[in-house]
Amino acid sequence: MPPPSDIVKVAIEWPGAFPKLMEIDQKKPLSAIIKEVCEGWSLGNHENFALQNADSTNFYITEKNRSDIKNGSILRLTTSPSQTAAQLHERIQSSSMDAKLEALKDLANSSRDVTFAQEFINLDGISLLTQMVESGTERYQKLQKIMKPCFGDLLSFTLTAFVELMDHGIVSWDTFSVAFIKKIAGYVNKSAMDTAVLQRSLAILESMVLNSQDLYQKVAQEITIGQLIPHLQGTDQDIQTYTIAVINALFLKAPEDKRQEMAHILAQKQLRSIILSNVIRSPKPINDEMAHQLYVLQVLTFNLLEDRMMTKMDPQDQAQRDIIFELRRIAFDVECEPNNSGSIEKRKSMYTRDYKKLGFINHVNPAMDFTQIPPGMLALDNMLYFARHHQDAYIRIVLENSSREDKHECPFGRSSIELTKMLCETLKVGELPSENCHDFHPMFFTHDRSFEEFFCICIQLLNKTWKEMRATSEDFNKVMQVVREQIMRALTQKPNSLDQLKSRLQNLSYTEILKIRQSERMNQEDFQSRPILELREKIQPEIMELIKQQRLNRLCDGTCFRKISSRRRQDKFWYCRLSPNHKVLHYGDLEESPQGEVSHDLLQEKLPVADIKAVVTGKDCPHMKEKGALKQNKEVLELAFSVLYESDEYLNFIAPDKHEYCVWTDGLNALLGKEMTSDFTKSDMDTLLSMEMKLRLLDLENIQIPEAPPPIPKEPSNYDFVYDCN
C-alpha cells in the first residue's frame, strides 16, 4: 500500500548531531513539527527555532512554501528568522571591524530569502544599512589607505545586502534621502573605486531611476553622463554593462523635452565611439546582458526620431517650404529667382516641372506630400541630408530619372517618403524596448547620423532595383516589396559597418532575389496530382510521430529558464526537465545558468504529468496578469506559458527564445494527448515531409505519374517460379 500523499520523508540536520530521518505530516502545523524535532534533540524554547533547506539557498521553510518539500529533501534545524534577523541586526553594529565584516557577509547571503528579509526589514534594517552608508563608513575613511581591501569588502557586503533586500519589493524606493543618493553617486563618481562597490552602486542607481520618478530627478542632479563615461573605457564588461544600463534608465525616464538635450550631451561626450571601440570592437565576446543593453540604447536613440516622424508639414511654414526649395536648387543648380523675374504663371510652370522631375506626388504643392504620418517631416529631413551629404549621388538619381520616359522614371520624392516609412517600421521607431531582446546592430554605432546614412544607402539601392526590374509607376509597390526583402536579408547578416551593408546589398541584386525566391519555391514543392497527395497523407502521421518524439526528447534534456525580476543583471534561474519515462517533470532553482546537462538529483521539485490539467499561453498566464506595464511587452507575452495542475496551482515559464517556447508548448501538449500547433511544428512538418517525398520520388524522375492506377495483370498459368523459403 503506497504511503499517504501528505507524508513526506526527510532528513533533518543539527550541528554536532547525526542527521535525523523522520516523516513529516503536511497536515500538522509547522510549529508542531519543529517542536517534535527540538524535543528529539532535547532542545527547549522550540519557538526560537525554524527549518530551512540545507542546500545552497538556505531558504526558510514556511507555511506558504512547505508544500515544496519533497521526499528525500535534506532540511536543517536553525534559529528562527526573527531571531537570526535580530542577531545580525546587532552584529552589524559591532565595534570590531572583523566581526562587523563577517556579520555583513552573512547578512548579504541571508537577505536573498524573502522570509528573513521581511523580518530584517521589520527591525528597520534598511534604515540601518542606509545610515551605515551615509555616515557609518566615514569612521573607516581614515583606515581606508591602510585597510583598503577590508574597507572595500565592508562597503561591498553592505550594498549587496541592501540590493538583495530591496529586490523583494517589500520597501518602496521613494523613501530614500538625498544624502544616501549623494553617497551612492559619490562611489560611482570616484575614479579608483572597488569593483564590487561600483557594480552595486550602479545597480542601485539604475533601480532608483526605473522605480521612482522622484528619485530619477534626484539621481539626474547628482550624476552626469561625463562621470559615467570613464567606466566604459575600462576592460570589465560587467561594469560597462551596468554603466550603459544606468545611461539607458536615465534616457528612458527623462521627460520628452529633455531627451534631445541628453542625446546632444551623449554626442558631445562621444558615447557612441567609446562604446564602439571599448565594447563592440573589444576582443572579449559580448554577453547576452551587454547585447540587451546595447539593443535598448539603439532603440532609445532611434526613438528620438519619433517626434519628426509624427510631425506633419505645415504648408504655410516658410522655413519648411525652404527645404523643398533647397532640394530643387541642389538638383538643378538654379539660383533663387528674384520676385520680379518673369510672370507668376511662368515661375509656377517652372516649379511644377522641377517638382515633377523630383518625383513628388503633388507637383503644384509638394508640401502636401509630407502631411501623412508616419513618416511626416522625417522623410524630408532624410531627403535634405542625402542631397547635402551625398550630393553627387542625389543629383545623379534625380537627373537620371528626369531623362527617362515618364512611365519608367523612379520618383525620388515618393520613393523617399515610402522608404522612410518602411525603415521606421523595420527599426520599430517609437516602440518601447523589449525586455528579452538582444538584437542590436553594430553598424548603427559606427556613425553619429546612422539612420540618415542607412536611408542614403537604401534610396540608392531602391533606384538600382527599379532599373533592374525595368519598373514603371504601376510597379511601385512591387519594387518596394523587393527592396524590403533586400534590406531585411542584409540586416539578418548583422553587418559590422555601413560599408559592409553596402557590399551585402550589392550582392543581393534583383536577379539574386529572384534566384532565392525560386530556390525557396523549389524547396516548398507541392505536387497536386492525386497519387502524390495520397502519398503525403499516408506519410504525414509518421512524420508527426517523429516530431513528437523529438519534442519529448528535448523535454527530457531539459531547459534553463530565467526568473524575471525587477533588476535584470542579478538574474535567477531555474531548470525543468522531463523524466525519461515521461511520467514526471523535475524542476528546481539554480544559482547561475548551467553549462551542461543538469541531473535529476539536483532538481528537488516534482510535478507528475498525470496531475497536469492544461497548458495556457500568453495573456492567459497568471504571471503575465500580475506583471506591471513595463513587463507587459509583446516579446515576453509571446514567450510565456503556464502549466495548470491541482485546483488552482500553476507552474509558470518564460522561455529563453521562440524556439524553446515552441519545443515546450508542443512537448507539453503531446504529453496531454493534444495537437501540436506551434509555428515550429508546421515548419518541421513542411521540411521533413518535403524531404521524405523527394526521397520516395527519386526513382520517378522524368516519369509521367498516371492519374489512375494501372490495370491488374492476369494471373500466371503456373506458380513454378515461387520459391518456398521453408
XYZ file of C-alpha atoms in Angstrom:
726
model
C 0.000 0.000 0.000
C 1.548 3.366 -1.026
C 2.257 5.889 1.763
C -0.260 8.745 2.218
C 0.425 11.736 -0.050
C 0.579 14.079 2.960
C 3.527 12.229 4.494
C 6.998 13.357 3.338
C 10.191 11.535 4.317
C 13.097 13.909 5.015
C 16.464 14.110 6.766
C 16.999 16.892 9.325
C 20.474 18.145 10.299
C 21.593 19.809 13.544
C 25.230 20.878 14.123
C 27.140 18.340 16.195
C 24.500 15.589 15.882
C 23.719 12.787 13.468
C 21.045 13.733 10.907
C 17.612 12.539 11.911
C 15.359 10.708 9.429
C 11.714 11.442 10.012
C 8.318 11.586 8.383
C 6.629 14.981 8.176
C 2.856 15.120 8.160
C 1.974 18.087 5.948
C -1.422 18.375 7.676
C 0.198 19.180 11.031
C 1.140 22.804 11.818
C 4.808 23.613 11.123
C 5.286 24.752 14.739
C 4.235 21.282 15.963
C 6.775 19.608 13.647
C 9.572 21.964 14.835
C 8.613 21.243 18.461
C 8.833 17.478 17.789
C 12.281 17.889 16.183
C 13.542 20.044 19.099
C 12.302 17.511 21.680
C 14.172 14.761 19.814
C 17.421 16.648 20.461
C 16.346 17.809 23.943
C 16.203 21.469 22.883
C 13.908 23.874 24.734
C 12.204 27.055 23.503
C 11.137 25.474 20.203
C 9.549 28.794 19.100
C 13.116 30.145 18.649
C 13.868 27.505 16.003
C 12.925 27.038 12.346
C 13.629 24.650 9.463
C 15.495 25.669 6.340
C 16.659 23.952 3.162
C 20.139 22.505 3.603
C 21.131 23.460 0.038
C 22.984 26.500 -1.290
C 19.864 28.693 -0.953
C 19.365 28.139 2.826
C 15.770 29.371 2.398
C 13.458 29.029 5.397
C 10.513 26.616 5.361
C 7.231 28.456 5.990
C 3.563 27.556 5.900
C 3.441 29.098 2.413
C 6.261 27.109 0.860
C 6.120 23.874 2.900
C 4.279 22.163 0.018
C 7.579 22.341 -1.925
C 9.200 19.815 0.468
C 9.663 16.550 -1.430
C 10.601 13.031 -0.380
C 14.347 12.801 0.209
C 14.782 16.526 0.958
C 17.509 17.486 3.439
C 16.456 20.160 5.945
C 18.377 21.921 8.683
C 17.184 22.960 12.159
C 18.310 26.528 12.778
C 17.402 29.665 14.691
C 14.123 31.302 13.659
C 14.199 34.082 11.014
C 13.172 36.717 13.575
C 15.958 35.669 15.966
C 18.551 35.446 13.149
C 17.486 38.886 11.916
C 17.784 40.340 15.453
C 21.243 38.761 15.913
C 22.502 40.073 12.571
C 20.946 43.490 13.256
C 23.053 43.635 16.419
C 26.205 42.069 14.925
C 26.478 44.507 12.021
C 26.683 47.358 14.582
C 29.696 45.741 16.286
C 32.661 47.992 17.046
C 35.068 45.235 15.915
C 35.940 45.630 12.235
C 36.354 41.855 11.690
C 33.085 40.975 13.455
C 31.253 43.658 11.505
C 32.674 42.383 8.212
C 31.670 38.763 8.987
C 28.151 39.872 10.013
C 27.649 41.889 6.812
C 28.823 38.912 4.747
C 26.216 36.695 6.480
C 23.569 39.373 6.008
C 24.279 39.666 2.260
C 23.854 35.873 1.966
C 20.708 35.625 4.135
C 18.939 38.568 2.501
C 18.156 36.507 -0.613
C 15.458 34.697 1.428
C 12.200 36.671 1.498
C 11.235 35.241 4.940
C 14.445 36.528 6.534
C 14.236 39.779 4.530
C 10.768 40.518 5.897
C 11.961 40.044 9.499
C 15.090 42.154 8.993
C 13.088 44.935 7.314
C 10.599 44.857 10.247
C 13.537 45.746 12.522
C 14.095 48.843 10.361
C 17.119 47.098 8.875
C 17.049 49.045 5.594
C 17.315 52.329 7.501
C 20.259 50.949 9.468
C 22.073 49.984 6.258
C 21.405 53.395 4.660
C 22.694 55.132 7.812
C 25.837 52.964 7.667
C 26.322 54.001 4.042
C 25.611 57.686 4.779
C 27.671 58.097 7.932
C 28.938 54.809 9.393
C 31.545 54.226 6.725
C 33.009 57.701 7.397
C 34.637 56.276 10.524
C 36.697 53.986 8.316
C 37.733 56.592 5.752
C 40.935 57.219 7.702
C 41.628 53.487 7.722
C 40.978 53.187 4.008
C 44.594 53.707 2.984
C 45.931 51.032 5.321
C 42.941 48.689 5.178
C 41.667 49.314 1.649
C 40.652 45.681 0.873
C 38.761 45.438 4.165
C 37.042 48.771 3.605
C 36.034 47.716 0.073
C 34.608 44.411 1.337
C 32.749 46.135 4.176
C 31.026 48.529 1.787
C 30.509 45.837 -0.852
C 28.656 43.491 1.549
C 26.590 46.413 2.903
C 25.453 47.392 -0.599
C 24.900 43.740 -1.630
C 22.625 43.183 1.363
C 20.783 46.413 0.538
C 20.260 45.384 -3.099
C 19.029 41.887 -2.128
C 16.588 43.285 0.468
C 15.190 45.864 -1.956
C 14.808 43.235 -4.676
C 11.929 41.602 -2.759
C 9.751 44.662 -3.405
C 8.726 44.988 0.266
C 10.006 48.556 0.701
C 9.242 51.425 -1.701
C 12.202 53.103 -3.413
C 10.666 56.524 -2.735
C 11.775 56.505 0.910
C 15.486 57.295 0.440
C 17.150 60.549 1.399
C 19.214 62.852 -0.783
C 22.238 62.133 1.482
C 22.036 58.419 0.620
C 21.731 59.140 -3.118
C 24.697 61.527 -2.915
C 26.748 58.807 -1.219
C 25.911 56.157 -3.853
C 26.524 58.649 -6.670
C 29.821 59.532 -4.976
C 31.015 55.914 -5.226
C 30.214 55.957 -8.964
C 31.925 59.301 -9.495
C 35.183 58.252 -7.820
C 37.814 57.176 -10.324
C 39.502 54.496 -8.179
C 36.689 52.538 -6.533
C 36.423 48.872 -5.573
C 34.845 46.940 -8.491
C 32.192 45.217 -6.350
C 31.183 48.535 -4.722
C 30.982 50.215 -8.139
C 28.810 47.376 -9.503
C 26.343 47.536 -6.609
C 26.251 51.348 -6.719
C 25.429 51.358 -10.443
C 22.730 48.687 -9.870
C 21.180 50.790 -7.076
C 21.166 53.936 -9.238
C 19.521 52.056 -12.122
C 16.797 50.646 -9.824
C 16.179 54.074 -8.276
C 15.749 55.716 -11.677
C 13.481 52.968 -13.066
C 11.289 52.626 -9.957
C 10.645 56.249 -8.977
C 10.157 59.434 -10.990
C 11.060 61.490 -7.909
C 14.330 59.598 -7.419
C 15.089 59.942 -11.150
C 15.170 63.726 -10.681
C 17.458 63.457 -7.632
C 19.829 60.972 -9.323
C 19.932 63.078 -12.513
C 21.112 66.032 -10.381
C 23.854 64.003 -8.708
C 25.336 62.125 -11.641
C 26.321 63.319 -15.089
C 26.981 61.406 -18.269
C 30.558 62.691 -18.143
C 31.095 60.898 -14.819
C 29.745 57.619 -16.224
C 31.772 57.629 -19.472
C 35.163 56.675 -17.852
C 33.631 53.385 -16.600
C 33.065 52.371 -20.241
C 36.741 52.832 -21.045
C 37.911 50.011 -18.766
C 38.037 46.310 -19.583
C 35.491 44.941 -17.074
C 32.410 44.043 -19.182
C 30.145 43.810 -16.105
C 30.962 47.398 -15.109
C 30.445 48.507 -18.730
C 27.055 46.741 -18.794
C 25.891 48.347 -15.526
C 27.067 51.748 -16.781
C 25.136 51.517 -20.078
C 22.122 50.276 -18.054
C 22.219 53.471 -15.921
C 22.521 55.644 -19.058
C 19.562 53.760 -20.606
C 17.499 54.201 -17.416
C 18.196 57.966 -17.344
C 17.309 58.150 -21.055
C 14.092 56.125 -20.594
C 12.794 58.159 -17.652
C 13.813 61.587 -18.946
C 10.869 63.860 -19.910
C 10.411 64.058 -23.688
C 11.682 67.636 -23.892
C 14.912 66.610 -22.072
C 15.730 63.593 -24.272
C 17.012 65.590 -27.255
C 19.183 67.621 -24.858
C 20.526 64.407 -23.301
C 21.229 62.962 -26.767
C 23.206 66.114 -27.574
C 25.297 65.631 -24.409
C 25.889 61.950 -25.303
C 27.068 63.042 -28.752
C 29.390 65.674 -27.222
C 30.892 63.068 -24.880
C 31.352 60.719 -27.870
C 29.454 57.908 -26.154
C 28.871 56.109 -29.460
C 32.552 55.979 -30.461
C 33.601 54.969 -26.915
C 31.111 52.054 -26.972
C 32.260 51.104 -30.478
C 35.962 50.950 -29.587
C 35.741 49.665 -25.984
C 32.760 47.305 -26.145
C 31.694 46.292 -29.671
C 35.240 46.014 -31.063
C 36.706 44.699 -27.813
C 38.448 41.290 -28.086
C 36.014 39.933 -25.443
C 32.805 38.387 -26.821
C 29.653 40.374 -25.984
C 27.484 38.539 -23.439
C 23.669 38.477 -23.566
C 23.173 41.192 -20.954
C 25.532 43.590 -22.714
C 23.828 42.785 -26.050
C 20.472 43.624 -24.427
C 21.704 46.971 -23.084
C 23.191 47.893 -26.484
C 19.867 46.968 -28.093
C 17.990 49.181 -25.586
C 20.370 52.085 -26.294
C 19.882 51.560 -30.049
C 16.064 51.600 -29.660
C 16.094 54.693 -27.417
C 18.375 56.511 -29.885
C 16.082 55.739 -32.834
C 13.056 56.749 -30.750
C 14.410 60.322 -30.815
C 13.213 60.342 -34.447
C 9.602 59.737 -33.380
C 8.836 63.424 -32.898
C 9.813 64.282 -36.511
C 8.162 61.083 -37.783
C 4.816 62.143 -36.255
C 5.059 65.826 -37.266
C 3.038 66.848 -40.322
C 4.434 69.520 -42.611
C 2.733 72.886 -42.359
C 2.311 74.092 -45.972
C 2.207 77.701 -44.662
C 5.566 77.415 -42.807
C 8.150 79.232 -44.924
C 11.149 77.551 -43.177
C 9.788 74.116 -44.091
C 8.995 75.221 -47.651
C 12.593 76.470 -47.948
C 13.815 72.866 -47.504
C 11.899 71.883 -50.664
C 13.386 74.907 -52.487
C 16.836 73.745 -51.312
C 16.219 70.248 -52.754
C 15.274 71.849 -56.082
C 18.295 74.202 -56.019
C 20.833 71.396 -55.349
C 19.306 69.110 -58.002
C 19.068 71.634 -60.834
C 21.720 74.147 -59.717
C 19.282 77.058 -60.026
C 19.666 80.359 -58.207
C 16.610 81.604 -56.333
C 14.932 83.850 -58.891
C 14.090 87.380 -57.805
C 10.386 88.011 -57.393
C 10.151 90.213 -60.481
C 11.767 87.741 -62.933
C 9.108 86.539 -65.356
C 5.426 86.233 -64.822
C 3.902 84.343 -61.879
C 2.437 81.760 -64.296
C 5.861 81.161 -65.857
C 7.514 80.640 -62.456
C 4.710 78.329 -61.306
C 5.055 76.316 -64.504
C 8.831 76.024 -63.984
C 8.423 74.968 -60.343
C 5.788 72.384 -61.279
C 8.097 70.928 -63.952
C 11.007 70.667 -61.489
C 8.859 69.163 -58.722
C 7.639 66.547 -61.182
C 11.271 65.692 -62.018
C 11.999 65.434 -58.260
C 9.286 62.764 -58.087
C 6.740 64.432 -55.795
C 3.137 63.225 -55.996
C 1.740 66.753 -55.727
C 3.654 68.696 -58.426
C 1.970 72.008 -57.637
C 2.415 71.974 -53.840
C 4.930 69.248 -52.750
C 4.424 70.255 -49.090
C 1.184 68.244 -49.184
C 3.237 65.033 -49.693
C 4.593 65.380 -46.140
C 1.252 65.610 -44.337
C 0.997 61.805 -43.991
C 2.242 60.472 -40.625
C 4.317 58.418 -40.357
C 6.830 59.369 -41.856
C 5.919 63.095 -41.684
C 8.829 65.537 -41.654
C 11.376 62.746 -41.092
C 11.197 61.877 -44.808
C 12.020 65.487 -45.750
C 14.920 65.516 -43.229
C 16.315 62.366 -44.862
C 16.000 63.824 -48.370
C 17.810 67.025 -47.366
C 20.582 65.033 -45.624
C 21.044 62.918 -48.764
C 21.105 65.993 -51.003
C 23.687 67.792 -48.840
C 25.972 64.936 -47.731
C 25.799 62.727 -50.851
C 25.276 65.469 -53.398
C 26.702 63.633 -56.432
C 24.542 60.553 -55.840
C 21.478 62.756 -55.275
C 21.969 64.783 -58.491
C 22.681 61.596 -60.467
C 19.451 59.908 -59.282
C 17.282 62.992 -59.988
C 18.782 63.768 -63.414
C 18.883 60.108 -64.445
C 15.149 59.780 -63.827
C 14.402 63.156 -65.435
C 15.752 61.862 -68.757
C 13.718 58.634 -68.751
C 10.308 58.159 -70.236
C 7.543 59.281 -67.893
C 6.329 55.793 -67.111
C 9.843 54.416 -66.351
C 11.137 57.165 -64.077
C 11.726 56.274 -60.407
C 10.010 59.057 -58.417
C 12.626 60.250 -55.905
C 10.162 62.148 -53.671
C 7.533 59.403 -53.423
C 10.248 56.718 -53.014
C 11.927 58.645 -50.172
C 8.652 59.036 -48.285
C 7.717 55.333 -48.601
C 11.283 54.192 -47.857
C 11.469 56.325 -44.679
C 8.172 54.815 -43.535
C 9.488 51.300 -44.237
C 12.759 51.917 -42.355
C 10.815 53.239 -39.341
C 8.705 50.050 -39.346
C 11.796 47.847 -39.727
C 13.667 49.548 -36.854
C 10.436 49.899 -34.782
C 10.879 53.632 -34.233
C 8.624 54.787 -31.394
C 8.205 51.382 -29.733
C 9.496 50.717 -26.212
C 12.476 48.336 -25.985
C 11.598 44.696 -25.362
C 12.614 43.028 -22.086
C 14.150 39.947 -23.732
C 15.654 41.193 -26.988
C 19.416 41.224 -27.775
C 19.051 42.314 -31.410
C 21.462 45.239 -31.727
C 23.212 46.129 -34.997
C 26.926 47.060 -34.687
C 26.780 49.220 -37.836
C 24.438 51.731 -36.134
C 27.240 52.502 -33.647
C 29.712 53.405 -36.412
C 28.212 56.798 -37.375
C 26.678 59.739 -35.491
C 23.899 60.027 -38.104
C 23.444 56.308 -38.685
C 19.708 56.443 -39.538
C 20.246 59.094 -42.215
C 23.248 57.187 -43.625
C 21.164 53.999 -43.639
C 18.490 55.875 -45.625
C 21.099 57.152 -48.129
C 22.319 53.610 -48.811
C 18.758 52.285 -49.165
C 17.498 55.047 -51.502
C 20.389 54.277 -53.878
C 19.524 50.583 -53.619
C 15.885 51.395 -54.455
C 16.921 53.319 -57.586
C 19.208 50.454 -58.654
C 16.491 47.820 -58.092
C 13.970 49.965 -60.015
C 16.293 49.932 -63.047
C 16.995 46.186 -62.725
C 13.253 45.456 -62.633
C 12.609 47.843 -65.571
C 9.746 49.061 -63.424
C 7.004 51.513 -64.339
C 4.915 53.667 -61.995
C 2.350 50.815 -61.739
C 5.100 48.553 -60.311
C 5.925 50.905 -57.411
C 4.581 48.576 -54.668
C 6.316 45.532 -56.204
C 9.647 47.389 -56.181
C 9.123 48.385 -52.530
C 8.461 44.719 -51.612
C 11.718 43.629 -53.292
C 13.666 46.458 -51.585
C 12.177 45.481 -48.190
C 13.315 41.883 -48.787
C 16.813 43.035 -49.805
C 17.147 45.197 -46.675
C 15.784 42.507 -44.301
C 18.082 39.829 -45.757
C 21.105 42.139 -45.449
C 20.227 43.099 -41.833
C 19.916 39.454 -40.727
C 23.622 39.028 -41.586
C 24.441 41.736 -38.964
C 26.993 43.779 -40.985
C 29.681 45.383 -38.793
C 29.752 48.658 -40.727
C 27.735 50.679 -43.223
C 30.281 49.818 -45.945
C 29.732 46.134 -45.216
C 25.973 46.720 -45.531
C 26.555 48.320 -48.962
C 28.527 45.307 -50.199
C 25.887 42.877 -48.877
C 23.171 44.838 -50.692
C 25.281 44.871 -53.868
C 25.286 41.072 -53.780
C 21.506 40.983 -53.226
C 20.530 42.267 -56.683
C 17.038 41.739 -58.107
C 18.354 38.733 -60.073
C 19.731 37.221 -56.868
C 16.411 37.794 -55.060
C 14.610 36.011 -57.920
C 17.035 33.067 -57.592
C 16.474 32.910 -53.820
C 12.708 33.004 -54.294
C 12.887 30.311 -56.981
C 15.057 28.136 -54.732
C 12.621 28.578 -51.843
C 9.705 27.685 -54.120
C 11.550 24.536 -55.244
C 12.135 23.598 -51.613
C 8.440 24.016 -50.906
C 7.497 21.838 -53.860
C 3.877 20.878 -53.806
C 2.743 18.453 -56.481
C -1.004 18.458 -56.863
C -1.646 15.107 -58.577
C -3.842 12.682 -56.640
C -1.256 9.886 -56.104
C 1.236 12.423 -54.684
C -1.403 13.875 -52.357
C -2.336 10.374 -51.192
C 1.322 9.585 -50.503
C 1.627 12.825 -48.474
C -1.417 11.893 -46.393
C -0.031 8.408 -45.806
C 3.382 9.513 -44.534
C 2.137 12.569 -42.584
C 1.272 10.616 -39.376
C 4.774 9.028 -39.385
C 6.390 12.482 -39.636
C 4.121 13.861 -36.865
C 5.133 10.959 -34.600
C 8.806 11.689 -35.375
C 8.332 15.381 -34.439
C 6.517 14.360 -31.240
C 9.413 12.076 -30.234
C 11.904 14.871 -30.911
C 9.920 17.278 -28.707
C 9.715 14.780 -25.843
C 13.447 14.015 -26.154
C 14.163 17.746 -25.892
C 11.979 17.977 -22.776
C 13.983 15.079 -21.305
C 17.208 17.066 -21.946
C 15.645 19.998 -20.083
C 15.935 23.794 -20.373
C 17.168 26.609 -18.157
C 14.538 29.326 -17.634
C 15.104 32.848 -16.325
C 13.042 34.291 -13.495
C 12.127 37.843 -14.445
C 12.923 40.198 -11.602
C 12.842 43.976 -11.258
C 16.613 44.051 -11.843
C 17.876 42.221 -14.872
C 21.529 41.713 -14.120
C 21.239 39.620 -10.986
C 19.070 37.092 -12.744
C 17.855 33.978 -11.010
C 17.497 30.773 -12.959
C 15.553 27.550 -12.662
C 15.741 24.337 -14.631
C 12.990 21.969 -15.744
C 13.216 18.592 -17.446
C 11.033 15.575 -18.145
C 11.891 12.175 -16.687
C 12.967 9.509 -19.259
C 9.726 7.569 -18.670
C 7.699 10.743 -19.455
C 5.853 10.470 -16.120
C 7.285 13.378 -14.068
C 8.536 16.954 -14.594
C 11.585 17.615 -12.388
C 12.433 21.248 -11.640
C 14.401 23.389 -9.211
C 16.222 26.703 -8.719
C 19.806 27.276 -9.865
C 22.343 29.896 -8.791
C 23.519 30.506 -12.360
C 22.869 29.372 -15.915
C 24.216 25.782 -16.272
C 26.972 24.956 -18.748
C 25.839 21.371 -19.365
C 23.088 18.929 -18.537
C 21.557 19.190 -15.049
C 20.942 15.835 -13.344
C 17.583 14.868 -11.838
C 19.214 14.698 -8.376
C 19.839 18.467 -8.341
C 16.183 19.214 -9.128
C 14.284 18.833 -5.869
C 10.760 19.652 -7.090
C 8.481 17.221 -8.935
C 5.215 17.519 -10.855
C 3.579 14.266 -12.067
C 2.436 14.574 -15.694
C -0.824 12.860 -14.689
C -1.633 15.907 -12.485
C -1.331 18.396 -15.362
C -4.756 19.665 -16.391
C -3.981 22.264 -19.047
C -1.321 24.395 -20.720
C -2.080 28.127 -21.110
C -0.073 30.704 -23.047
C 0.397 34.484 -23.418
C -2.075 36.786 -21.654
C -3.887 33.828 -20.059
C -0.831 33.046 -17.894
C -1.165 34.175 -14.251
C 2.384 35.597 -14.161
C 1.562 37.816 -17.153
C -1.576 39.180 -15.461
C 0.487 40.105 -12.396
C 3.256 41.994 -14.216
C 3.319 45.760 -14.434
C 3.174 47.760 -17.644
C 6.963 47.698 -18.064
C 6.981 43.913 -18.173
C 3.816 43.597 -20.245
C 5.624 43.913 -23.528
C 4.902 41.918 -26.618
C 8.077 39.790 -26.608
C 7.629 38.483 -23.052
C 3.939 37.761 -23.703
C 4.924 35.703 -26.758
C 7.338 33.584 -24.672
C 5.135 32.999 -21.604
C 3.291 29.751 -20.858
C 1.967 28.055 -17.711
C 1.035 24.534 -16.619
C -2.172 24.217 -14.571
C -2.296 21.407 -12.008
C -4.417 20.564 -8.968
C -7.239 23.046 -8.286
C -5.633 26.425 -8.853
C -1.872 25.819 -8.906
C 0.340 26.974 -11.786
C 3.934 26.328 -12.826
C 4.932 29.467 -14.732
C 7.510 29.625 -17.532
C 9.113 32.339 -19.661
C 11.033 30.653 -22.476
C 14.531 31.973 -23.321
C 13.549 32.273 -27.007
C 10.820 31.429 -29.534
C 12.430 28.077 -30.401
C 12.337 26.837 -26.784
C 8.792 28.204 -26.383
C 7.609 26.094 -29.346
C 9.503 22.996 -28.128
C 7.973 23.183 -24.638
C 4.394 24.032 -25.618
C 4.474 21.273 -28.264
C 6.015 18.761 -25.862
C 3.543 19.522 -23.058
C 0.587 19.308 -25.471
C 1.934 15.987 -26.785
C 2.122 14.669 -23.190
C -1.525 15.660 -22.702
C -2.512 13.936 -25.954
C -3.336 17.249 -27.640
C -2.383 18.567 -31.056
C 0.987 20.314 -31.510
C 0.091 23.641 -33.095
C 3.232 25.806 -32.963
C 4.802 27.519 -35.988
C 7.881 25.416 -35.335
C 5.877 22.171 -35.793
C 4.425 23.455 -39.058
C 7.904 24.381 -40.300
C 9.340 20.980 -39.260
C 6.415 19.172 -40.869
C 6.920 21.038 -44.165
C 10.678 20.398 -44.165
C 10.558 16.701 -43.244
C 7.556 15.957 -45.457
C 9.191 17.669 -48.432
C 12.430 15.723 -47.827
C 10.642 12.388 -47.423
C 8.552 12.990 -50.564
C 11.656 13.789 -52.602
C 13.446 10.675 -51.343
C 10.490 8.470 -52.212
C 10.078 10.037 -55.658
C 13.771 9.917 -56.627
C 13.201 6.919 -58.913
C 10.306 8.645 -60.660
C 12.446 11.331 -62.320
C 11.035 12.217 -65.779
C 8.272 9.606 -65.469
C 4.678 10.643 -66.049
C 2.643 9.791 -62.953
C -0.738 8.438 -64.091
C -3.965 9.807 -62.701
C -5.473 6.280 -62.430
C -3.691 3.132 -61.177
C -2.507 0.674 -63.911
C -4.717 -2.399 -64.549
C -4.040 -5.571 -62.523
C -2.336 -8.155 -64.782
C -3.871 -11.610 -65.424
C -2.916 -14.458 -63.161
C 0.050 -16.557 -64.436
C -0.625 -20.055 -65.852
C 1.515 -21.662 -63.112
C 3.392 -20.727 -59.971
C 6.600 -22.732 -60.554
C 8.675 -19.576 -60.116
C 7.656 -19.208 -56.458
C 10.449 -20.146 -54.046
C 9.382 -21.751 -50.792
C 11.637 -20.457 -48.003
C 10.646 -23.351 -45.744
